[in-house]
PDB file of C-alpha atoms in Angstrom:
ATOM      1  CA  MET A   1      28.811 -42.447 118.828  1.00  0.00           C
ATOM      2  CA  ILE A   2      31.579 -44.718 120.071  1.00  0.00           C
ATOM      3  CA  SER A   3      34.292 -45.227 117.461  1.00  0.00           C
ATOM      4  CA  VAL A   4      34.822 -48.821 116.358  1.00  0.00           C
ATOM      5  CA  ASP A   5      37.364 -49.936 113.781  1.00  0.00           C
ATOM      6  CA  THR A   6      35.100 -51.986 111.523  1.00  0.00           C
ATOM      7  CA  THR A   7      38.057 -53.146 109.437  1.00  0.00           C
ATOM      8  CA  VAL A   8      39.197 -55.078 112.514  1.00  0.00           C
ATOM      9  CA  PHE A   9      35.817 -56.063 113.919  1.00  0.00           C
ATOM     10  CA  ARG A  10      34.505 -57.580 110.730  1.00  0.00           C
ATOM     11  CA  PRO A  11      32.413 -60.740 110.276  1.00  0.00           C
ATOM     12  CA  ARG A  12      34.417 -63.940 110.172  1.00  0.00           C
ATOM     13  CA  ALA A  13      33.219 -67.362 109.052  1.00  0.00           C
ATOM     14  CA  LEU A  14      34.972 -69.650 111.521  1.00  0.00           C
ATOM     15  CA  GLU A  15      34.649 -73.419 111.504  1.00  0.00           C
ATOM     16  CA  PRO A  16      33.524 -75.010 114.810  1.00  0.00           C
ATOM     17  CA  GLU A  17      37.031 -76.233 115.656  1.00  0.00           C
ATOM     18  CA  GLU A  18      38.469 -72.777 114.968  1.00  0.00           C
ATOM     19  CA  ARG A  19      35.833 -71.273 117.239  1.00  0.00           C
ATOM     20  CA  PHE A  20      36.715 -73.759 119.981  1.00  0.00           C
ATOM     21  CA  ARG A  21      40.417 -72.923 119.725  1.00  0.00           C
ATOM     22  CA  ALA A  22      39.632 -69.206 119.921  1.00  0.00           C
ATOM     23  CA  LEU A  23      37.507 -69.787 123.007  1.00  0.00           C
ATOM     24  CA  THR A  24      40.091 -71.911 124.806  1.00  0.00           C
ATOM     25  CA  ARG A  25      42.830 -69.365 124.025  1.00  0.00           C
ATOM     26  CA  ALA A  26      40.642 -66.668 125.546  1.00  0.00           C
ATOM     27  CA  ILE A  27      39.879 -68.741 128.626  1.00  0.00           C
ATOM     28  CA  ASP A  28      43.522 -69.674 129.090  1.00  0.00           C
ATOM     29  CA  PRO A  29      45.699 -67.035 127.357  1.00  0.00           C
ATOM     30  CA  ASN A  30      48.846 -68.300 129.111  1.00  0.00           C
ATOM     31  CA  ALA A  31      48.235 -71.983 128.274  1.00  0.00           C
ATOM     32  CA  LEU A  32      48.193 -73.002 131.922  1.00  0.00           C
ATOM     33  CA  LEU A  33      45.115 -75.227 131.887  1.00  0.00           C
ATOM     34  CA  ASP A  34      45.690 -78.943 132.204  1.00  0.00           C
ATOM     35  CA  HIS A  35      44.325 -81.491 129.732  1.00  0.00           C
ATOM     36  CA  GLN A  36      41.560 -82.514 132.128  1.00  0.00           C
ATOM     37  CA  THR A  37      40.245 -78.958 132.362  1.00  0.00           C
ATOM     38  CA  ILE A  38      40.396 -78.495 128.597  1.00  0.00           C
ATOM     39  CA  ALA A  39      38.488 -81.759 128.194  1.00  0.00           C
ATOM     40  CA  ARG A  40      35.821 -80.490 130.600  1.00  0.00           C
ATOM     41  CA  VAL A  41      35.457 -77.277 128.602  1.00  0.00           C
ATOM     42  CA  ARG A  42      35.225 -79.278 125.371  1.00  0.00           C
ATOM     43  CA  THR A  43      32.509 -81.487 126.857  1.00  0.00           C
ATOM     44  CA  MET A  44      30.602 -78.387 127.951  1.00  0.00           C
ATOM     45  CA  LEU A  45      30.758 -76.698 124.548  1.00  0.00           C
ATOM     46  CA  TRP A  46      30.344 -79.538 122.061  1.00  0.00           C
ATOM     47  CA  THR A  47      27.134 -81.378 121.233  1.00  0.00           C
ATOM     48  CA  LYS A  48      26.803 -84.994 120.152  1.00  0.00           C
ATOM     49  CA  GLU A  49      26.302 -83.706 116.599  1.00  0.00           C
ATOM     50  CA  ALA A  50      29.857 -82.286 116.644  1.00  0.00           C
ATOM     51  CA  SER A  51      28.660 -78.695 116.692  1.00  0.00           C
ATOM     52  CA  LEU A  52      29.104 -76.048 119.323  1.00  0.00           C
ATOM     53  CA  ARG A  53      26.288 -75.079 121.635  1.00  0.00           C
ATOM     54  CA  PRO A  54      25.193 -71.441 121.256  1.00  0.00           C
ATOM     55  CA  ILE A  55      27.762 -69.118 122.832  1.00  0.00           C
ATOM     56  CA  VAL A  56      26.309 -66.019 124.467  1.00  0.00           C
ATOM     57  CA  ILE A  57      29.010 -63.491 125.307  1.00  0.00           C
ATOM     58  CA  SER A  58      28.709 -60.571 127.676  1.00  0.00           C
ATOM     59  CA  ALA A  59      31.486 -58.035 128.290  1.00  0.00           C
ATOM     60  CA  VAL A  60      31.034 -56.502 131.731  1.00  0.00           C
ATOM     61  CA  THR A  61      32.594 -53.182 132.709  1.00  0.00           C
ATOM     62  CA  ASP A  62      33.321 -52.216 136.303  1.00  0.00           C
ATOM     63  CA  ALA A  63      30.170 -50.085 136.335  1.00  0.00           C
ATOM     64  CA  GLU A  64      28.079 -53.076 135.203  1.00  0.00           C
ATOM     65  CA  ARG A  65      29.274 -55.695 137.698  1.00  0.00           C
ATOM     66  CA  ARG A  66      26.084 -55.404 139.706  1.00  0.00           C
ATOM     67  CA  ALA A  67      24.277 -56.790 136.650  1.00  0.00           C
ATOM     68  CA  VAL A  68      26.146 -60.119 136.787  1.00  0.00           C
ATOM     69  CA  PRO A  69      23.489 -61.902 138.939  1.00  0.00           C
ATOM     70  CA  VAL A  70      20.841 -60.773 136.428  1.00  0.00           C
ATOM     71  CA  LEU A  71      22.901 -62.220 133.575  1.00  0.00           C
ATOM     72  CA  PHE A  72      23.226 -65.498 135.476  1.00  0.00           C
ATOM     73  CA  ASP A  73      19.496 -65.660 136.129  1.00  0.00           C
ATOM     74  CA  THR A  74      18.659 -64.851 132.506  1.00  0.00           C
ATOM     75  CA  ILE A  75      20.991 -67.504 131.101  1.00  0.00           C
ATOM     76  CA  GLY A  76      19.894 -70.059 133.698  1.00  0.00           C
ATOM     77  CA  GLN A  77      16.240 -69.617 132.745  1.00  0.00           C
ATOM     78  CA  ALA A  78      17.054 -69.840 129.038  1.00  0.00           C
ATOM     79  CA  GLN A  79      19.057 -73.031 129.583  1.00  0.00           C
ATOM     80  CA  ARG A  80      16.098 -74.686 131.324  1.00  0.00           C
ATOM     81  CA  ARG A  81      13.779 -73.860 128.410  1.00  0.00           C
ATOM     82  CA  LEU A  82      15.975 -75.358 125.703  1.00  0.00           C
ATOM     83  CA  PRO A  83      17.148 -78.856 124.793  1.00  0.00           C
ATOM     84  CA  GLU A  84      20.698 -79.548 125.918  1.00  0.00           C
ATOM     85  CA  HIS A  85      22.328 -79.095 122.502  1.00  0.00           C
ATOM     86  CA  LEU A  86      20.734 -75.638 122.135  1.00  0.00           C
ATOM     87  CA  ALA A  87      21.114 -74.482 125.744  1.00  0.00           C
ATOM     88  CA  PRO A  88      23.491 -71.502 125.685  1.00  0.00           C
ATOM     89  CA  VAL A  89      26.872 -71.294 127.344  1.00  0.00           C
ATOM     90  CA  LEU A  90      27.557 -67.879 128.870  1.00  0.00           C
ATOM     91  CA  LEU A  91      31.004 -66.452 128.186  1.00  0.00           C
ATOM     92  CA  LEU A  92      31.593 -63.656 130.681  1.00  0.00           C
ATOM     93  CA  CYS A  93      34.361 -61.340 129.485  1.00  0.00           C
ATOM     94  CA  GLY A  94      36.104 -59.058 131.938  1.00  0.00           C
ATOM     95  CA  VAL A  95      35.012 -60.951 135.055  1.00  0.00           C
ATOM     96  CA  VAL A  96      37.428 -63.633 136.198  1.00  0.00           C
ATOM     97  CA  ALA A  97      35.264 -64.920 139.054  1.00  0.00           C
ATOM     98  CA  ALA A  98      31.828 -64.334 140.509  1.00  0.00           C
ATOM     99  CA  PRO A  99      29.973 -65.445 143.608  1.00  0.00           C
ATOM    100  CA  ALA A 100      27.564 -68.362 143.601  1.00  0.00           C
ATOM    101  CA  PRO A 101      24.911 -69.243 142.831  1.00  0.00           C
ATOM    102  CA  ARG A 102      25.419 -69.240 139.090  1.00  0.00           C
ATOM    103  CA  PRO A 103      24.336 -71.427 136.156  1.00  0.00           C
ATOM    104  CA  THR A 104      26.516 -74.463 135.565  1.00  0.00           C
ATOM    105  CA  ASP A 105      27.568 -73.583 132.041  1.00  0.00           C
ATOM    106  CA  VAL A 106      29.373 -70.276 132.532  1.00  0.00           C
ATOM    107  CA  LEU A 107      32.933 -69.595 131.405  1.00  0.00           C
ATOM    108  CA  PHE A 108      34.987 -66.659 132.627  1.00  0.00           C
ATOM    109  CA  VAL A 109      37.539 -64.979 130.402  1.00  0.00           C
ATOM    110  CA  PRO A 110      39.787 -61.983 131.058  1.00  0.00           C
ATOM    111  CA  ASP A 111      39.308 -59.093 128.662  1.00  0.00           C
ATOM    112  CA  PRO A 112      41.727 -59.868 125.794  1.00  0.00           C
ATOM    113  CA  GLY A 113      41.930 -56.211 124.808  1.00  0.00           C
ATOM    114  CA  VAL A 114      41.350 -54.592 121.459  1.00  0.00           C
ATOM    115  CA  ASP A 115      43.689 -57.038 119.692  1.00  0.00           C
ATOM    116  CA  GLY A 116      41.991 -60.155 121.034  1.00  0.00           C
ATOM    117  CA  ARG A 117      38.329 -59.187 121.102  1.00  0.00           C
ATOM    118  CA  PRO A 118      37.662 -59.506 117.333  1.00  0.00           C
ATOM    119  CA  MET A 119      38.484 -63.214 117.315  1.00  0.00           C
ATOM    120  CA  LEU A 120      36.735 -63.813 120.636  1.00  0.00           C
ATOM    121  CA  PHE A 121      33.546 -62.157 119.415  1.00  0.00           C
ATOM    122  CA  ALA A 122      33.771 -64.033 116.116  1.00  0.00           C
ATOM    123  CA  ALA A 123      33.709 -67.291 118.093  1.00  0.00           C
ATOM    124  CA  ALA A 124      30.416 -66.368 119.780  1.00  0.00           C
ATOM    125  CA  ASP A 125      26.815 -66.339 118.548  1.00  0.00           C
ATOM    126  CA  VAL A 126      25.014 -63.640 120.521  1.00  0.00           C
ATOM    127  CA  PHE A 127      26.025 -60.592 122.565  1.00  0.00           C
ATOM    128  CA  LEU A 128      24.071 -60.111 125.791  1.00  0.00           C
ATOM    129  CA  ALA A 129      24.189 -56.493 126.938  1.00  0.00           C
ATOM    130  CA  ALA A 130      24.799 -56.057 130.665  1.00  0.00           C
ATOM    131  CA  SER A 131      23.091 -52.647 130.662  1.00  0.00           C
ATOM    132  CA  PRO A 132      20.680 -50.717 128.425  1.00  0.00           C
ATOM    133  CA  GLU A 133      23.537 -48.573 127.122  1.00  0.00           C
ATOM    134  CA  THR A 134      25.342 -49.088 123.805  1.00  0.00           C
ATOM    135  CA  THR A 135      28.869 -49.663 125.054  1.00  0.00           C
ATOM    136  CA  THR A 136      32.023 -49.995 122.999  1.00  0.00           C
ATOM    137  CA  ALA A 137      31.766 -53.785 123.360  1.00  0.00           C
ATOM    138  CA  ALA A 138      28.212 -53.763 122.000  1.00  0.00           C
ATOM    139  CA  TYR A 139      29.327 -51.863 118.891  1.00  0.00           C
ATOM    140  CA  GLU A 140      32.284 -54.214 118.492  1.00  0.00           C
ATOM    141  CA  ALA A 141      29.952 -57.199 118.740  1.00  0.00           C
ATOM    142  CA  MET A 142      27.609 -55.757 116.131  1.00  0.00           C
ATOM    143  CA  ALA A 143      30.528 -55.029 113.818  1.00  0.00           C
ATOM    144  CA  THR A 144      31.542 -58.689 114.160  1.00  0.00           C
ATOM    145  CA  ALA A 145      28.019 -59.721 113.050  1.00  0.00           C
ATOM    146  CA  LEU A 146      26.734 -60.617 116.501  1.00  0.00           C
ATOM    147  CA  PRO A 147      23.109 -59.703 117.173  1.00  0.00           C
ATOM    148  CA  VAL A 148      22.685 -57.924 120.499  1.00  0.00           C
ATOM    149  CA  VAL A 149      20.101 -58.959 123.071  1.00  0.00           C
ATOM    150  CA  GLY A 150      19.356 -56.161 125.506  1.00  0.00           C
ATOM    151  CA  THR A 151      16.761 -53.975 127.156  1.00  0.00           C
ATOM    152  CA  THR A 152      15.179 -50.598 126.568  1.00  0.00           C
ATOM    153  CA  GLY A 153      15.721 -47.639 128.864  1.00  0.00           C
ATOM    154  CA  GLY A 154      19.016 -46.361 127.458  1.00  0.00           C
ATOM    155  CA  SER A 155      20.918 -45.625 124.268  1.00  0.00           C
ATOM    156  CA  LEU A 156      20.781 -49.273 123.179  1.00  0.00           C
ATOM    157  CA  GLU A 157      17.229 -48.896 121.923  1.00  0.00           C
ATOM    158  CA  LYS A 158      18.443 -46.252 119.467  1.00  0.00           C
ATOM    159  CA  ASP A 159      20.767 -48.776 117.808  1.00  0.00           C
ATOM    160  CA  ILE A 160      18.866 -52.063 118.044  1.00  0.00           C
ATOM    161  CA  VAL A 161      15.985 -52.746 115.671  1.00  0.00           C
ATOM    162  CA  ASN A 162      13.813 -55.391 117.287  1.00  0.00           C
ATOM    163  CA  GLY A 163      11.613 -56.519 114.429  1.00  0.00           C
ATOM    164  CA  GLY A 164      10.920 -56.372 110.732  1.00  0.00           C
ATOM    165  CA  TYR A 165      13.220 -56.600 107.742  1.00  0.00           C
ATOM    166  CA  ASP A 166      15.911 -54.421 109.344  1.00  0.00           C
ATOM    167  CA  ALA A 167      15.987 -56.299 112.669  1.00  0.00           C
ATOM    168  CA  ASN A 168      19.552 -56.459 113.984  1.00  0.00           C
ATOM    169  CA  GLY A 169      18.994 -57.808 117.493  1.00  0.00           C
ATOM    170  CA  TRP A 170      16.415 -58.304 120.213  1.00  0.00           C
ATOM    171  CA  LEU A 171      15.134 -55.806 122.782  1.00  0.00           C
ATOM    172  CA  ALA A 172      13.030 -56.493 125.865  1.00  0.00           C
ATOM    173  CA  ASP A 173      11.301 -53.816 127.898  1.00  0.00           C
ATOM    174  CA  GLU A 174      13.319 -52.730 130.898  1.00  0.00           C
ATOM    175  CA  GLY A 175      12.424 -54.872 133.903  1.00  0.00           C
ATOM    176  CA  ASP A 176      10.679 -57.558 131.804  1.00  0.00           C
ATOM    177  CA  SER A 177      12.901 -60.528 132.631  1.00  0.00           C
ATOM    178  CA  GLY A 178      10.555 -62.966 130.912  1.00  0.00           C
ATOM    179  CA  ALA A 179      10.844 -61.114 127.599  1.00  0.00           C
ATOM    180  CA  LEU A 180      14.628 -60.996 127.929  1.00  0.00           C
ATOM    181  CA  VAL A 181      14.788 -64.756 128.495  1.00  0.00           C
ATOM    182  CA  ALA A 182      12.416 -65.331 125.557  1.00  0.00           C
ATOM    183  CA  ALA A 183      14.700 -63.275 123.312  1.00  0.00           C
ATOM    184  CA  ILE A 184      17.714 -65.436 124.194  1.00  0.00           C
ATOM    185  CA  VAL A 185      15.671 -68.591 123.652  1.00  0.00           C
ATOM    186  CA  GLN A 186      14.631 -67.357 120.211  1.00  0.00           C
ATOM    187  CA  ALA A 187      18.212 -66.455 119.315  1.00  0.00           C
ATOM    188  CA  CYS A 188      19.433 -69.916 120.327  1.00  0.00           C
ATOM    189  CA  LEU A 189      16.602 -71.803 118.623  1.00  0.00           C
ATOM    190  CA  TYR A 190      16.696 -70.148 115.218  1.00  0.00           C
ATOM    191  CA  ARG A 191      20.207 -70.003 113.814  1.00  0.00           C
ATOM    192  CA  PRO A 192      19.198 -68.560 110.393  1.00  0.00           C
ATOM    193  CA  GLU A 193      17.367 -65.683 112.077  1.00  0.00           C
ATOM    194  CA  ARG A 194      20.283 -65.144 114.446  1.00  0.00           C
ATOM    195  CA  MET A 195      22.659 -64.914 111.495  1.00  0.00           C
ATOM    196  CA  ARG A 196      20.318 -62.650 109.542  1.00  0.00           C
ATOM    197  CA  ARG A 197      20.105 -60.201 112.435  1.00  0.00           C
ATOM    198  CA  GLY A 198      23.853 -60.411 112.975  1.00  0.00           C
ATOM    199  CA  THR A 199      24.513 -59.520 109.344  1.00  0.00           C
ATOM    200  CA  ALA A 200      22.122 -56.572 109.682  1.00  0.00           C
ATOM    201  CA  ALA A 201      23.963 -55.488 112.843  1.00  0.00           C
ATOM    202  CA  ALA A 202      27.308 -55.437 111.018  1.00  0.00           C
ATOM    203  CA  GLU A 203      25.815 -53.450 108.150  1.00  0.00           C
ATOM    204  CA  TYR A 204      24.202 -50.993 110.571  1.00  0.00           C
ATOM    205  CA  VAL A 205      27.478 -50.269 112.347  1.00  0.00           C
ATOM    206  CA  ARG A 206      29.345 -49.808 109.060  1.00  0.00           C
ATOM    207  CA  THR A 207      26.667 -47.461 107.750  1.00  0.00           C
ATOM    208  CA  VAL A 208      26.306 -45.395 110.902  1.00  0.00           C
ATOM    209  CA  LEU A 209      30.045 -45.008 111.385  1.00  0.00           C
ATOM    210  CA  THR A 210      30.528 -43.984 107.757  1.00  0.00           C
ATOM    211  CA  GLN A 211      27.819 -41.352 108.060  1.00  0.00           C
ATOM    212  CA  GLN A 212      29.121 -39.928 111.329  1.00  0.00           C
ATOM    213  CA  ARG A 213      32.859 -39.867 110.599  1.00  0.00           C
ATOM    214  CA  PRO A 214      34.066 -36.390 109.515  1.00  0.00           C
ATOM    215  CA  PRO A 215      35.616 -36.090 106.039  1.00  0.00           C
ATOM    216  CA  ALA A 216      39.357 -36.606 105.733  1.00  0.00           C
ATOM    217  CA  ASP A 217      39.899 -32.860 105.183  1.00  0.00           C
ATOM    218  CA  ASP A 218      37.664 -31.825 108.098  1.00  0.00           C
ATOM    219  CA  PRO A 219      39.737 -29.378 110.220  1.00  0.00           C
ATOM    220  CA  SER A 220      38.156 -30.814 113.386  1.00  0.00           C
ATOM    221  CA  ARG A 221      40.234 -33.949 112.789  1.00  0.00           C
ATOM    222  CA  THR A 222      43.455 -31.982 113.184  1.00  0.00           C
ATOM    223  CA  PRO A 223      44.985 -32.145 116.669  1.00  0.00           C
ATOM    224  CA  GLY A 224      44.669 -28.808 118.411  1.00  0.00           C
ATOM    225  CA  ALA A 225      41.955 -27.549 116.068  1.00  0.00           C
ATOM    226  CA  ALA A 226      39.557 -25.072 117.622  1.00  0.00           C
ATOM    227  CA  ALA A 227      36.315 -26.570 118.943  1.00  0.00           C
TER     228      ALA A 227
END
C-alpha cells in the first residue's frame, strides 16, 4: 500500500472560479503567461452556462510516458462523443510538452509536488490512470474524492470497484479502448454519479489506510527496529 496523507488530500468543495484559479496557477506557477494566453485558457475551460467543462487529470510518471498517445486518443474520442459543454479537457500533470497529434483541448502542467497536488486535484473532476497500476497519484486523487478511470491488468483493479453501491471509479478491460472511452463519457455526462463514486473513493482510501497503518506503539514504526 502506498502511503497517502489523507488529512492533506481531503475532499474540497471549490467554487468554479476557485477551481479556475487553481488550474491557472498550476499551468503557470511563475505567473509568466500573458493576458491573451490566460483568456484562451478561460475560453477553453468555461461553458456558456458559466460552469467549467469536465476536467480529466492524468499524472504521468517517467515510466508511463509511452502511454501519453493512448491518453490523447482516449480523450479525443470522448470529446467527439459529447456535446461541447461536457467534452472533457485533459490536464496532463508531469508532462510539459508532447508530440503531435493530440486533441485540441489538452493542458500541460508541471508536477506541483506534494504541496501543490491537493489543490490541483481538487480542481479536477476525474483521474485518468496512465497505467493499470495504483500509483501514488491515483491514491492521492481518490483521497481528494476523484473517481479513477482505468484498466484491469494490474493492482488498480484491487482498489477500484466498478459497479454497485460501493462503486468508486470505472474500470475497462485491458486493451478495450472502446470501454475506456465509454467510461470517460459516462463520468462526464453524469455529474451526480461522478460525485457519488468520488465520495466512495475518498472513503475507501481513508478506510484502507486506517486498517493498514500499524498502531502508534508498533515497534516496527521505530527507526532501526528489526525487520
